[in-house]
Structure formats: C-alpha cells, structure tokens
JSON list of C-alpha atoms in Angstrom, two decimals:
[
{"chain": "A", "resi": 1218, "resn": "MET", "atom": "CA", "xyz": [0.00, 0.00, 0.00]},
{"chain": "A", "resi": 1219, "resn": "VAL", "atom": "CA", "xyz": [1.14, 3.56, -0.69]},
{"chain": "A", "resi": 1220, "resn": "ASP", "atom": "CA", "xyz": [-0.34, 6.96, 0.06]},
{"chain": "A", "resi": 1221, "resn": "ARG", "atom": "CA", "xyz": [-1.68, 8.61, -3.08]},
{"chain": "A", "resi": 1222, "resn": "GLU", "atom": "CA", "xyz": [0.27, 11.81, -2.49]},
{"chain": "A", "resi": 1223, "resn": "GLU", "atom": "CA", "xyz": [3.55, 9.92, -2.13]},
{"chain": "A", "resi": 1224, "resn": "LEU", "atom": "CA", "xyz": [2.86, 8.02, -5.32]},
{"chain": "A", "resi": 1225, "resn": "MET", "atom": "CA", "xyz": [1.90, 11.16, -7.25]},
{"chain": "A", "resi": 1226, "resn": "GLN", "atom": "CA", "xyz": [5.01, 12.98, -6.09]},
{"chain": "A", "resi": 1227, "resn": "ALA", "atom": "CA", "xyz": [7.13, 10.07, -7.35]},
{"chain": "A", "resi": 1228, "resn": "LEU", "atom": "CA", "xyz": [5.31, 9.93, -10.68]},
{"chain": "A", "resi": 1229, "resn": "ASP", "atom": "CA", "xyz": [5.60, 13.67, -11.27]},
{"chain": "A", "resi": 1230, "resn": "ALA", "atom": "CA", "xyz": [9.29, 13.60, -10.35]},
{"chain": "A", "resi": 1231, "resn": "GLU", "atom": "CA", "xyz": [9.89, 10.76, -12.79]},
{"chain": "A", "resi": 1232, "resn": "LEU", "atom": "CA", "xyz": [7.86, 12.11, -15.72]},
{"chain": "A", "resi": 1233, "resn": "GLN", "atom": "CA", "xyz": [8.40, 15.87, -15.21]},
{"chain": "A", "resi": 1234, "resn": "PRO", "atom": "CA", "xyz": [5.10, 17.05, -16.74]},
{"chain": "A", "resi": 1235, "resn": "GLU", "atom": "CA", "xyz": [6.05, 20.70, -16.18]},
{"chain": "A", "resi": 1236, "resn": "ARG", "atom": "CA", "xyz": [8.48, 20.42, -19.13]},
{"chain": "A", "resi": 1237, "resn": "PHE", "atom": "CA", "xyz": [5.68, 19.99, -21.66]},
{"chain": "A", "resi": 1238, "resn": "HIS", "atom": "CA", "xyz": [3.16, 22.25, -23.35]},
{"chain": "A", "resi": 1239, "resn": "ASP", "atom": "CA", "xyz": [0.40, 19.65, -23.47]},
{"chain": "A", "resi": 1240, "resn": "TYR", "atom": "CA", "xyz": [-3.21, 19.44, -24.60]},
{"chain": "A", "resi": 1241, "resn": "CYS", "atom": "CA", "xyz": [-4.52, 18.21, -21.24]},
{"chain": "A", "resi": 1242, "resn": "PRO", "atom": "CA", "xyz": [-3.62, 18.21, -17.54]},
{"chain": "A", "resi": 1243, "resn": "ASN", "atom": "CA", "xyz": [-1.04, 15.60, -16.60]},
{"chain": "A", "resi": 1244, "resn": "GLY", "atom": "CA", "xyz": [-1.11, 13.71, -13.31]},
{"chain": "A", "resi": 1245, "resn": "LEU", "atom": "CA", "xyz": [-4.11, 13.26, -11.02]},
{"chain": "A", "resi": 1246, "resn": "GLN", "atom": "CA", "xyz": [-7.28, 14.13, -12.97]},
{"chain": "A", "resi": 1247, "resn": "VAL", "atom": "CA", "xyz": [-9.99, 12.62, -10.76]},
{"chain": "A", "resi": 1248, "resn": "GLU", "atom": "CA", "xyz": [-9.43, 12.13, -7.05]},
{"chain": "A", "resi": 1249, "resn": "GLY", "atom": "CA", "xyz": [-10.39, 8.84, -5.42]},
{"chain": "A", "resi": 1250, "resn": "ARG", "atom": "CA", "xyz": [-9.37, 7.02, -2.24]},
{"chain": "A", "resi": 1251, "resn": "ARG", "atom": "CA", "xyz": [-6.17, 7.99, -0.48]},
{"chain": "A", "resi": 1252, "resn": "GLU", "atom": "CA", "xyz": [-4.64, 4.54, -0.03]},
{"chain": "A", "resi": 1253, "resn": "ILE", "atom": "CA", "xyz": [-3.40, 2.81, -3.18]},
{"chain": "A", "resi": 1254, "resn": "ARG", "atom": "CA", "xyz": [-3.12, -0.97, -3.14]},
{"chain": "A", "resi": 1255, "resn": "SER", "atom": "CA", "xyz": [-4.02, -1.87, -6.72]},
{"chain": "A", "resi": 1256, "resn": "ILE", "atom": "CA", "xyz": [-3.35, -0.09, -10.03]},
{"chain": "A", "resi": 1257, "resn": "VAL", "atom": "CA", "xyz": [-4.93, -0.88, -13.37]},
{"chain": "A", "resi": 1258, "resn": "SER", "atom": "CA", "xyz": [-3.18, 0.58, -16.41]},
{"chain": "A", "resi": 1259, "resn": "GLY", "atom": "CA", "xyz": [-4.64, 1.06, -19.86]},
{"chain": "A", "resi": 1260, "resn": "VAL", "atom": "CA", "xyz": [-4.32, 3.23, -22.95]},
{"chain": "A", "resi": 1261, "resn": "THR", "atom": "CA", "xyz": [-7.51, 5.32, -22.76]},
{"chain": "A", "resi": 1262, "resn": "ALA", "atom": "CA", "xyz": [-9.93, 6.05, -19.93]},
{"chain": "A", "resi": 1263, "resn": "SER", "atom": "CA", "xyz": [-13.01, 5.05, -21.90]},
{"chain": "A", "resi": 1264, "resn": "LEU", "atom": "CA", "xyz": [-16.13, 3.83, -20.10]},
{"chain": "A", "resi": 1265, "resn": "ALA", "atom": "CA", "xyz": [-15.13, 0.24, -20.88]},
{"chain": "A", "resi": 1266, "resn": "MET", "atom": "CA", "xyz": [-11.72, 0.90, -19.30]},
{"chain": "A", "resi": 1267, "resn": "VAL", "atom": "CA", "xyz": [-13.30, 2.46, -16.21]},
{"chain": "A", "resi": 1268, "resn": "GLU", "atom": "CA", "xyz": [-15.69, -0.48, -15.86]},
{"chain": "A", "resi": 1269, "resn": "ALA", "atom": "CA", "xyz": [-12.76, -2.89, -16.15]},
{"chain": "A", "resi": 1270, "resn": "ALA", "atom": "CA", "xyz": [-10.97, -1.00, -13.37]},
{"chain": "A", "resi": 1271, "resn": "VAL", "atom": "CA", "xyz": [-14.11, -1.23, -11.22]},
{"chain": "A", "resi": 1272, "resn": "GLU", "atom": "CA", "xyz": [-14.32, -4.99, -11.87]},
{"chain": "A", "resi": 1273, "resn": "ALA", "atom": "CA", "xyz": [-10.65, -5.36, -10.91]},
{"chain": "A", "resi": 1274, "resn": "ASP", "atom": "CA", "xyz": [-11.26, -3.43, -7.64]},
{"chain": "A", "resi": 1275, "resn": "ALA", "atom": "CA", "xyz": [-8.56, -0.93, -8.58]},
{"chain": "A", "resi": 1276, "resn": "ASP", "atom": "CA", "xyz": [-7.68, 2.07, -6.46]},
{"chain": "A", "resi": 1277, "resn": "MET", "atom": "CA", "xyz": [-6.06, 3.85, -9.39]},
{"chain": "A", "resi": 1278, "resn": "LEU", "atom": "CA", "xyz": [-6.56, 3.86, -13.14]},
{"chain": "A", "resi": 1279, "resn": "LEU", "atom": "CA", "xyz": [-3.34, 4.90, -14.88]},
{"chain": "A", "resi": 1280, "resn": "VAL", "atom": "CA", "xyz": [-3.67, 5.82, -18.55]},
{"chain": "A", "resi": 1281, "resn": "HIS", "atom": "CA", "xyz": [-2.09, 7.67, -21.45]},
{"chain": "A", "resi": 1282, "resn": "HIS", "atom": "CA", "xyz": [-5.33, 9.27, -22.67]},
{"chain": "A", "resi": 1283, "resn": "GLY", "atom": "CA", "xyz": [-7.33, 10.80, -19.86]},
{"chain": "A", "resi": 1284, "resn": "TYR", "atom": "CA", "xyz": [-9.85, 13.64, -19.78]},
{"chain": "A", "resi": 1285, "resn": "PHE", "atom": "CA", "xyz": [-10.15, 17.44, -20.04]},
{"chain": "A", "resi": 1286, "resn": "TRP", "atom": "CA", "xyz": [-8.60, 17.96, -23.48]},
{"chain": "A", "resi": 1287, "resn": "LYS", "atom": "CA", "xyz": [-8.21, 21.48, -24.81]},
{"chain": "A", "resi": 1288, "resn": "GLY", "atom": "CA", "xyz": [-11.14, 22.49, -26.97]},
{"chain": "A", "resi": 1289, "resn": "GLU", "atom": "CA", "xyz": [-13.54, 19.80, -25.77]},
{"chain": "A", "resi": 1290, "resn": "PRO", "atom": "CA", "xyz": [-16.93, 20.77, -24.25]},
{"chain": "A", "resi": 1291, "resn": "GLN", "atom": "CA", "xyz": [-16.57, 21.52, -20.54]},
{"chain": "A", "resi": 1292, "resn": "PRO", "atom": "CA", "xyz": [-19.97, 20.45, -19.13]},
{"chain": "A", "resi": 1293, "resn": "VAL", "atom": "CA", "xyz": [-19.92, 17.09, -17.35]},
{"chain": "A", "resi": 1294, "resn": "THR", "atom": "CA", "xyz": [-22.91, 15.60, -19.16]},
{"chain": "A", "resi": 1295, "resn": "GLY", "atom": "CA", "xyz": [-23.76, 12.51, -21.17]},
{"chain": "A", "resi": 1296, "resn": "MET", "atom": "CA", "xyz": [-20.78, 10.28, -21.92]},
{"chain": "A", "resi": 1297, "resn": "LYS", "atom": "CA", "xyz": [-18.42, 12.32, -19.75]},
{"chain": "A", "resi": 1298, "resn": "ARG", "atom": "CA", "xyz": [-20.85, 12.25, -16.81]},
{"chain": "A", "resi": 1299, "resn": "GLU", "atom": "CA", "xyz": [-21.13, 8.45, -16.91]},
{"chain": "A", "resi": 1300, "resn": "ARG", "atom": "CA", "xyz": [-17.36, 7.98, -16.94]},
{"chain": "A", "resi": 1301, "resn": "MET", "atom": "CA", "xyz": [-16.94, 10.41, -14.04]},
{"chain": "A", "resi": 1302, "resn": "ARG", "atom": "CA", "xyz": [-19.87, 8.88, -12.13]},
{"chain": "A", "resi": 1303, "resn": "GLN", "atom": "CA", "xyz": [-18.28, 5.44, -12.22]},
{"chain": "A", "resi": 1304, "resn": "LEU", "atom": "CA", "xyz": [-14.90, 6.73, -11.06]},
{"chain": "A", "resi": 1305, "resn": "LEU", "atom": "CA", "xyz": [-16.35, 8.80, -8.22]},
{"chain": "A", "resi": 1306, "resn": "ALA", "atom": "CA", "xyz": [-18.84, 6.14, -7.11]},
{"chain": "A", "resi": 1307, "resn": "HIS", "atom": "CA", "xyz": [-16.03, 3.62, -6.70]},
{"chain": "A", "resi": 1308, "resn": "GLU", "atom": "CA", "xyz": [-13.43, 6.11, -5.45]},
{"chain": "A", "resi": 1309, "resn": "ILE", "atom": "CA", "xyz": [-10.98, 5.28, -8.22]},
{"chain": "A", "resi": 1310, "resn": "ASN", "atom": "CA", "xyz": [-8.21, 7.79, -8.84]},
{"chain": "A", "resi": 1311, "resn": "LEU", "atom": "CA", "xyz": [-7.72, 8.65, -12.51]},
{"chain": "A", "resi": 1312, "resn": "VAL", "atom": "CA", "xyz": [-4.11, 9.47, -13.37]},
{"chain": "A", "resi": 1313, "resn": "ALA", "atom": "CA", "xyz": [-3.10, 10.34, -16.92]},
{"chain": "A", "resi": 1314, "resn": "TYR", "atom": "CA", "xyz": [0.20, 11.29, -18.54]},
{"chain": "A", "resi": 1315, "resn": "HIS", "atom": "CA", "xyz": [0.15, 12.28, -22.18]},
{"chain": "A", "resi": 1316, "resn": "LEU", "atom": "CA", "xyz": [3.29, 13.84, -23.70]},
{"chain": "A", "resi": 1317, "resn": "PRO", "atom": "CA", "xyz": [5.40, 13.07, -20.60]},
{"chain": "A", "resi": 1318, "resn": "LEU", "atom": "CA", "xyz": [4.70, 9.38, -21.16]},
{"chain": "A", "resi": 1319, "resn": "ASP", "atom": "CA", "xyz": [5.48, 9.65, -24.87]},
{"chain": "A", "resi": 1320, "resn": "ALA", "atom": "CA", "xyz": [8.85, 11.23, -24.14]},
{"chain": "A", "resi": 1321, "resn": "HIS", "atom": "CA", "xyz": [10.18, 9.27, -21.14]},
{"chain": "A", "resi": 1322, "resn": "PRO", "atom": "CA", "xyz": [13.50, 7.70, -22.19]},
{"chain": "A", "resi": 1323, "resn": "GLU", "atom": "CA", "xyz": [12.85, 4.36, -20.45]},
{"chain": "A", "resi": 1324, "resn": "LEU", "atom": "CA", "xyz": [9.13, 3.95, -19.76]},
{"chain": "A", "resi": 1325, "resn": "GLY", "atom": "CA", "xyz": [7.75, 6.03, -22.63]},
{"chain": "A", "resi": 1326, "resn": "ASN", "atom": "CA", "xyz": [5.65, 4.84, -25.53]},
{"chain": "A", "resi": 1327, "resn": "ASN", "atom": "CA", "xyz": [8.37, 5.54, -28.09]},
{"chain": "A", "resi": 1328, "resn": "THR", "atom": "CA", "xyz": [11.14, 3.73, -26.23]},
{"chain": "A", "resi": 1329, "resn": "GLN", "atom": "CA", "xyz": [8.86, 0.79, -25.49]},
{"chain": "A", "resi": 1330, "resn": "LEU", "atom": "CA", "xyz": [7.83, 0.59, -29.15]},
{"chain": "A", "resi": 1331, "resn": "ALA", "atom": "CA", "xyz": [11.47, 0.73, -30.28]},
{"chain": "A", "resi": 1332, "resn": "ARG", "atom": "CA", "xyz": [12.36, -2.19, -28.01]},
{"chain": "A", "resi": 1333, "resn": "ARG", "atom": "CA", "xyz": [9.61, -4.32, -29.48]},
{"chain": "A", "resi": 1334, "resn": "LEU", "atom": "CA", "xyz": [10.54, -3.45, -33.06]},
{"chain": "A", "resi": 1335, "resn": "GLY", "atom": "CA", "xyz": [14.25, -3.99, -32.40]},
{"chain": "A", "resi": 1336, "resn": "PHE", "atom": "CA", "xyz": [15.35, -0.42, -33.16]},
{"chain": "A", "resi": 1337, "resn": "SER", "atom": "CA", "xyz": [18.42, 1.18, -31.63]},
{"chain": "A", "resi": 1338, "resn": "ILE", "atom": "CA", "xyz": [17.78, 4.74, -30.43]},
{"chain": "A", "resi": 1339, "resn": "ASP", "atom": "CA", "xyz": [20.20, 7.43, -31.58]},
{"chain": "A", "resi": 1340, "resn": "GLY", "atom": "CA", "xyz": [18.34, 10.56, -30.45]},
{"chain": "A", "resi": 1341, "resn": "ALA", "atom": "CA", "xyz": [15.08, 12.44, -30.12]},
{"chain": "A", "resi": 1342, "resn": "LEU", "atom": "CA", "xyz": [12.87, 13.68, -32.92]},
{"chain": "A", "resi": 1343, "resn": "ARG", "atom": "CA", "xyz": [11.77, 16.83, -31.05]},
{"chain": "A", "resi": 1344, "resn": "GLU", "atom": "CA", "xyz": [13.61, 18.95, -28.51]},
{"chain": "A", "resi": 1345, "resn": "ASP", "atom": "CA", "xyz": [11.21, 17.94, -25.74]},
{"chain": "A", "resi": 1346, "resn": "GLY", "atom": "CA", "xyz": [12.04, 14.27, -26.32]},
{"chain": "A", "resi": 1347, "resn": "VAL", "atom": "CA", "xyz": [8.80, 13.35, -28.09]},
{"chain": "A", "resi": 1348, "resn": "GLY", "atom": "CA", "xyz": [9.60, 10.96, -30.95]},
{"chain": "A", "resi": 1349, "resn": "GLN", "atom": "CA", "xyz": [12.86, 9.21, -31.65]},
{"chain": "A", "resi": 1350, "resn": "VAL", "atom": "CA", "xyz": [15.37, 8.50, -34.39]},
{"chain": "A", "resi": 1351, "resn": "GLY", "atom": "CA", "xyz": [17.40, 5.34, -34.75]},
{"chain": "A", "resi": 1352, "resn": "THR", "atom": "CA", "xyz": [18.38, 2.28, -36.72]},
{"chain": "A", "resi": 1353, "resn": "PRO", "atom": "CA", "xyz": [16.56, -1.00, -37.37]},
{"chain": "A", "resi": 1354, "resn": "ALA", "atom": "CA", "xyz": [18.33, -4.23, -36.49]},
{"chain": "A", "resi": 1355, "resn": "GLN", "atom": "CA", "xyz": [19.03, -4.72, -40.17]},
{"chain": "A", "resi": 1356, "resn": "SER", "atom": "CA", "xyz": [18.44, -2.88, -43.42]},
{"chain": "A", "resi": 1357, "resn": "MET", "atom": "CA", "xyz": [15.15, -3.87, -45.03]},
{"chain": "A", "resi": 1358, "resn": "SER", "atom": "CA", "xyz": [12.78, -2.90, -47.79]},
{"chain": "A", "resi": 1359, "resn": "ALA", "atom": "CA", "xyz": [9.64, -0.90, -47.13]},
{"chain": "A", "resi": 1360, "resn": "ASP", "atom": "CA", "xyz": [7.46, -3.97, -47.58]},
{"chain": "A", "resi": 1361, "resn": "ALA", "atom": "CA", "xyz": [9.63, -6.04, -45.24]},
{"chain": "A", "resi": 1362, "resn": "MET", "atom": "CA", "xyz": [9.32, -3.31, -42.63]},
{"chain": "A", "resi": 1363, "resn": "ARG", "atom": "CA", "xyz": [5.53, -3.25, -43.09]},
{"chain": "A", "resi": 1364, "resn": "ILE", "atom": "CA", "xyz": [5.39, -6.99, -42.48]},
{"chain": "A", "resi": 1365, "resn": "HIS", "atom": "CA", "xyz": [7.68, -6.70, -39.44]},
{"chain": "A", "resi": 1366, "resn": "ILE", "atom": "CA", "xyz": [5.61, -3.93, -37.85]},
{"chain": "A", "resi": 1367, "resn": "SER", "atom": "CA", "xyz": [2.37, -5.80, -38.54]},
{"chain": "A", "resi": 1368, "resn": "GLN", "atom": "CA", "xyz": [3.65, -9.01, -36.98]},
{"chain": "A", "resi": 1369, "resn": "VAL", "atom": "CA", "xyz": [5.03, -7.32, -33.86]},
{"chain": "A", "resi": 1370, "resn": "LEU", "atom": "CA", "xyz": [1.97, -5.16, -33.19]},
{"chain": "A", "resi": 1371, "resn": "GLY", "atom": "CA", "xyz": [-0.64, -7.69, -34.29]},
{"chain": "A", "resi": 1372, "resn": "ARG", "atom": "CA", "xyz": [-2.26, -5.11, -36.55]},
{"chain": "A", "resi": 1373, "resn": "GLU", "atom": "CA", "xyz": [-1.90, -4.60, -40.31]},
{"chain": "A", "resi": 1374, "resn": "ALA", "atom": "CA", "xyz": [0.24, -1.52, -40.84]},
{"chain": "A", "resi": 1375, "resn": "LEU", "atom": "CA", "xyz": [-0.42, 0.79, -43.78]},
{"chain": "A", "resi": 1376, "resn": "CYS", "atom": "CA", "xyz": [2.65, 1.61, -45.85]},
{"chain": "A", "resi": 1377, "resn": "VAL", "atom": "CA", "xyz": [3.10, 4.53, -48.23]},
{"chain": "A", "resi": 1378, "resn": "GLU", "atom": "CA", "xyz": [6.21, 3.67, -50.26]},
{"chain": "A", "resi": 1379, "resn": "ALA", "atom": "CA", "xyz": [8.26, 6.65, -51.36]},
{"chain": "A", "resi": 1380, "resn": "GLY", "atom": "CA", "xyz": [10.72, 5.05, -53.73]},
{"chain": "A", "resi": 1381, "resn": "ASP", "atom": "CA", "xyz": [12.68, 1.81, -53.89]},
{"chain": "A", "resi": 1382, "resn": "HIS", "atom": "CA", "xyz": [15.34, 2.66, -51.31]},
{"chain": "A", "resi": 1383, "resn": "SER", "atom": "CA", "xyz": [15.90, 0.36, -48.34]},
{"chain": "A", "resi": 1384, "resn": "ILE", "atom": "CA", "xyz": [15.48, 1.48, -44.74]},
{"chain": "A", "resi": 1385, "resn": "ARG", "atom": "CA", "xyz": [18.70, 2.03, -42.83]},
{"chain": "A", "resi": 1386, "resn": "ARG", "atom": "CA", "xyz": [17.73, 4.99, -40.68]},
{"chain": "A", "resi": 1387, "resn": "ILE", "atom": "CA", "xyz": [14.25, 5.48, -39.27]},
{"chain": "A", "resi": 1388, "resn": "ALA", "atom": "CA", "xyz": [12.23, 7.87, -37.10]},
{"chain": "A", "resi": 1389, "resn": "TRP", "atom": "CA", "xyz": [9.04, 7.19, -35.17]},
{"chain": "A", "resi": 1390, "resn": "CYS", "atom": "CA", "xyz": [6.51, 8.92, -32.95]},
{"chain": "A", "resi": 1391, "resn": "THR", "atom": "CA", "xyz": [3.57, 6.99, -31.55]},
{"chain": "A", "resi": 1392, "resn": "GLY", "atom": "CA", "xyz": [-0.08, 8.04, -31.75]},
{"chain": "A", "resi": 1393, "resn": "GLY", "atom": "CA", "xyz": [-1.35, 10.82, -33.98]},
{"chain": "A", "resi": 1394, "resn": "ALA", "atom": "CA", "xyz": [2.00, 12.30, -35.00]},
{"chain": "A", "resi": 1395, "resn": "GLN", "atom": "CA", "xyz": [1.77, 12.18, -38.78]},
{"chain": "A", "resi": 1396, "resn": "SER", "atom": "CA", "xyz": [2.39, 15.93, -38.83]},
{"chain": "A", "resi": 1397, "resn": "LEU", "atom": "CA", "xyz": [5.98, 15.32, -37.69]},
{"chain": "A", "resi": 1398, "resn": "LEU", "atom": "CA", "xyz": [6.85, 13.63, -40.98]},
{"chain": "A", "resi": 1399, "resn": "THR", "atom": "CA", "xyz": [8.50, 16.77, -42.36]},
{"chain": "A", "resi": 1400, "resn": "GLU", "atom": "CA", "xyz": [10.63, 17.10, -39.21]},
{"chain": "A", "resi": 1401, "resn": "ALA", "atom": "CA", "xyz": [11.67, 13.49, -39.53]},
{"chain": "A", "resi": 1402, "resn": "ALA", "atom": "CA", "xyz": [12.55, 13.97, -43.20]},
{"chain": "A", "resi": 1403, "resn": "ALA", "atom": "CA", "xyz": [14.79, 16.92, -42.28]},
{"chain": "A", "resi": 1404, "resn": "LEU", "atom": "CA", "xyz": [16.89, 14.50, -40.22]},
{"chain": "A", "resi": 1405, "resn": "GLY", "atom": "CA", "xyz": [17.65, 12.43, -43.29]},
{"chain": "A", "resi": 1406, "resn": "VAL", "atom": "CA", "xyz": [15.72, 9.28, -42.40]},
{"chain": "A", "resi": 1407, "resn": "ASP", "atom": "CA", "xyz": [14.59, 6.68, -44.90]},
{"chain": "A", "resi": 1408, "resn": "ALA", "atom": "CA", "xyz": [11.27, 5.99, -43.18]},
{"chain": "A", "resi": 1409, "resn": "TYR", "atom": "CA", "xyz": [8.92, 7.28, -40.50]},
{"chain": "A", "resi": 1410, "resn": "ILE", "atom": "CA", "xyz": [6.40, 5.44, -38.31]},
{"chain": "A", "resi": 1411, "resn": "SER", "atom": "CA", "xyz": [3.42, 6.89, -36.50]},
{"chain": "A", "resi": 1412, "resn": "GLY", "atom": "CA", "xyz": [-0.01, 5.69, -35.51]},
{"chain": "A", "resi": 1413, "resn": "GLU", "atom": "CA", "xyz": [-2.30, 7.54, -37.91]},
{"chain": "A", "resi": 1414, "resn": "ILE", "atom": "CA", "xyz": [-2.32, 8.96, -41.41]},
{"chain": "A", "resi": 1415, "resn": "SER", "atom": "CA", "xyz": [-3.99, 12.05, -42.92]},
{"chain": "A", "resi": 1416, "resn": "GLU", "atom": "CA", "xyz": [-4.86, 12.68, -46.55]},
{"chain": "A", "resi": 1417, "resn": "GLN", "atom": "CA", "xyz": [-1.88, 14.95, -47.09]},
{"chain": "A", "resi": 1418, "resn": "THR", "atom": "CA", "xyz": [0.54, 12.50, -45.47]},
{"chain": "A", "resi": 1419, "resn": "THR", "atom": "CA", "xyz": [0.62, 10.33, -48.58]},
{"chain": "A", "resi": 1420, "resn": "HIS", "atom": "CA", "xyz": [1.68, 13.21, -50.80]},
{"chain": "A", "resi": 1421, "resn": "GLU", "atom": "CA", "xyz": [4.22, 14.49, -48.28]},
{"chain": "A", "resi": 1422, "resn": "ALA", "atom": "CA", "xyz": [5.83, 11.07, -47.91]},
{"chain": "A", "resi": 1423, "resn": "ARG", "atom": "CA", "xyz": [6.17, 10.60, -51.66]},
{"chain": "A", "resi": 1424, "resn": "GLU", "atom": "CA", "xyz": [7.51, 14.10, -52.27]},
{"chain": "A", "resi": 1425, "resn": "LEU", "atom": "CA", "xyz": [9.92, 13.95, -49.32]},
{"chain": "A", "resi": 1426, "resn": "GLY", "atom": "CA", "xyz": [11.15, 10.49, -50.32]},
{"chain": "A", "resi": 1427, "resn": "VAL", "atom": "CA", "xyz": [10.40, 8.99, -46.89]},
{"chain": "A", "resi": 1428, "resn": "HIS", "atom": "CA", "xyz": [8.50, 5.71, -46.55]},
{"chain": "A", "resi": 1429, "resn": "TYR", "atom": "CA", "xyz": [5.57, 6.26, -44.19]},
{"chain": "A", "resi": 1430, "resn": "PHE", "atom": "CA", "xyz": [3.96, 3.66, -41.93]},
{"chain": "A", "resi": 1431, "resn": "ALA", "atom": "CA", "xyz": [0.65, 4.15, -40.12]},
{"chain": "A", "resi": 1432, "resn": "ALA", "atom": "CA", "xyz": [0.72, 1.41, -37.49]},
{"chain": "A", "resi": 1433, "resn": "GLY", "atom": "CA", "xyz": [-2.31, 2.33, -35.38]},
{"chain": "A", "resi": 1434, "resn": "HIS", "atom": "CA", "xyz": [-2.75, 4.99, -32.70]},
{"chain": "A", "resi": 1435, "resn": "HIS", "atom": "CA", "xyz": [-3.77, 2.47, -30.05]},
{"chain": "A", "resi": 1436, "resn": "ALA", "atom": "CA", "xyz": [-1.38, -0.22, -31.25]},
{"chain": "A", "resi": 1437, "resn": "THR", "atom": "CA", "xyz": [1.67, 2.02, -31.00]},
{"chain": "A", "resi": 1438, "resn": "GLU", "atom": "CA", "xyz": [0.71, 3.43, -27.58]},
{"chain": "A", "resi": 1439, "resn": "ARG", "atom": "CA", "xyz": [-0.21, 0.37, -25.56]},
{"chain": "A", "resi": 1440, "resn": "TYR", "atom": "CA", "xyz": [3.21, -0.15, -24.02]},
{"chain": "A", "resi": 1441, "resn": "GLY", "atom": "CA", "xyz": [3.97, 3.01, -22.04]},
{"chain": "A", "resi": 1442, "resn": "ALA", "atom": "CA", "xyz": [1.11, 2.81, -19.52]},
{"chain": "A", "resi": 1443, "resn": "PRO", "atom": "CA", "xyz": [1.84, -0.79, -18.46]},
{"chain": "A", "resi": 1444, "resn": "ALA", "atom": "CA", "xyz": [5.54, 0.01, -18.19]},
{"chain": "A", "resi": 1445, "resn": "LEU", "atom": "CA", "xyz": [4.71, 2.93, -15.90]},
{"chain": "A", "resi": 1446, "resn": "GLY", "atom": "CA", "xyz": [2.27, 0.81, -13.91]},
{"chain": "A", "resi": 1447, "resn": "GLN", "atom": "CA", "xyz": [4.92, -1.85, -13.39]},
{"chain": "A", "resi": 1448, "resn": "TRP", "atom": "CA", "xyz": [7.36, 0.86, -12.29]},
{"chain": "A", "resi": 1449, "resn": "CYS", "atom": "CA", "xyz": [4.87, 1.81, -9.57]},
{"chain": "A", "resi": 1450, "resn": "ALA", "atom": "CA", "xyz": [4.48, -1.84, -8.56]},
{"chain": "A", "resi": 1451, "resn": "ASP", "atom": "CA", "xyz": [8.23, -2.41, -8.34]},
{"chain": "A", "resi": 1452, "resn": "ARG", "atom": "CA", "xyz": [8.86, 0.77, -6.39]},
{"chain": "A", "resi": 1453, "resn": "PHE", "atom": "CA", "xyz": [5.93, 0.71, -3.96]},
{"chain": "A", "resi": 1454, "resn": "GLY", "atom": "CA", "xyz": [4.89, -2.93, -3.77]},
{"chain": "A", "resi": 1455, "resn": "VAL", "atom": "CA", "xyz": [1.37, -2.34, -5.07]},
{"chain": "A", "resi": 1456, "resn": "HIS", "atom": "CA", "xyz": [-0.49, -4.75, -7.33]},
{"chain": "A", "resi": 1457, "resn": "HIS", "atom": "CA", "xyz": [-0.57, -3.85, -11.02]},
{"chain": "A", "resi": 1458, "resn": "GLN", "atom": "CA", "xyz": [-2.28, -5.22, -14.09]},
{"chain": "A", "resi": 1459, "resn": "PHE", "atom": "CA", "xyz": [-2.63, -3.92, -17.62]},
{"chain": "A", "resi": 1460, "resn": "ILE", "atom": "CA", "xyz": [-6.05, -4.27, -19.20]},
{"chain": "A", "resi": 1461, "resn": "GLU", "atom": "CA", "xyz": [-6.36, -4.17, -22.97]},
{"chain": "A", "resi": 1462, "resn": "ILE", "atom": "CA", "xyz": [-9.50, -2.60, -24.42]},
{"chain": "A", "resi": 1463, "resn": "ASP", "atom": "CA", "xyz": [-9.41, -3.45, -28.10]},
{"chain": "A", "resi": 1464, "resn": "ASN", "atom": "CA", "xyz": [-9.31, -0.51, -30.48]},
{"chain": "A", "resi": 1465, "resn": "PRO", "atom": "CA", "xyz": [-8.67, -0.99, -34.22]},
{"chain": "A", "resi": 1466, "resn": "ALA", "atom": "CA", "xyz": [-7.77, 2.69, -34.78]}
]
C-alpha cells in the first residue's frame, strides 16, 4: 500500500510534466481514495476501461489518454458524466500522462515501441524528447518493414512507399503524430512510423522520399502505460495489471 500523495510525487518527479506544453492536464485528474493498493493501467480512460478497473477493484486507473482535453466541451454531461460517475462512485483515482509518457527515455511509448521493433535509439525527434530516431536491427525494404511492424503489433500496418530505397535509418513517434513527418525527413531518415495517417501525409511522404507507416494509434501506444504501472508496482509494492480494451484505430 502507498499513500496517493507519495505516489503522485514520485510519478511527477519521474515524468516531469512541467516540461511539456500539453493538450490536457497531466497527473491526477480525478481524485479517489487515499490509499493505493491496486493499479490498473490502460491506454484510454473510456467507459469500458473504467468499468474494467471497477471490476478489478482498482484504487487507481493509470492511462495515457485521460480527460479534459483542450477544446472539448466543458460540461460534465452525457458520456463524460457516466465515466466520471463510475470513477467517483467507486473512489478510483484517474491518473493520466500524455506527452510526458510519450517522451520518457525508459518507460515512454516511443522507447517501449522501439524495443519491441528492435530499433536502436540514436536521439530524439523533437527537442522535448517526443519521438525518436534510430536504426533497425538490419536494413530492409519498405514492404519487409511493413510486415515486421504488422507481426510485432498484431495489426496490419499501412505503408506509403516513397521510392525503392531500403530502410537504414528510421524515425518514429507513436499516436497521432503524422504531422511530424517533415521534421523526420529533415533529419535524413529513410522511413517514418506513427499511428495515424492524414490525406496529405501520402503526398508528403512521396515528395519527401520517406516511406511512411501508419501502425495504429492504439497499437503504438499500448506499451507506455503498463511500463509505468509496473514501475509503480516495483517501487511501492502495489499490485498492477494492464487491461487491454481493443481498439482498431
């Protein structure tokens, strides 16, 4: 068991949310019970995720995508009300880290994805540490990389080929980071991986000569939250489990 305030101080010290200009508040978003014995981690605090945390008798739900995004309606009604009602009724703390969890050099989504894909990490894509640049375990064609990503993530990756060159240097940024393709191209990479794709991404990839892979927003970001949850378990002796809520996007 650990006191919530002690745990939150440790999490904030580790992830340093004050370094980021984010689209949502990072850290404790909904206050629940003070004593933390059990943590459930997940990608997004959807109603299904909240209900799974209730079923698991969790004291804390630790996610990458929480609530209170910039530009969203503020009233707590409808869908938002039901999510909040469940959390408050069962005194479950909701803790969310967005960009800080993308950027963490050990626990972050990008580092965790690189480990699974077998990429070495040479540096960051952005100054704040979001996104990474590195080298695959071996040079491969665009189609071979598509197959590799699809097999590792268990989801068919979309590939926009931008020539016949092989991939020796690669950049990646999990989630909805297709807009960073031009920044990746400026670093001289052969390919770039993110979770989503926009209409203009296809044209940009072809014109920049950088193979582009859309590997799934959820699929690329389901590794940071469980890594952070296990960090809490190892440090404070609490129980932790990751719960997967399927999302094809």
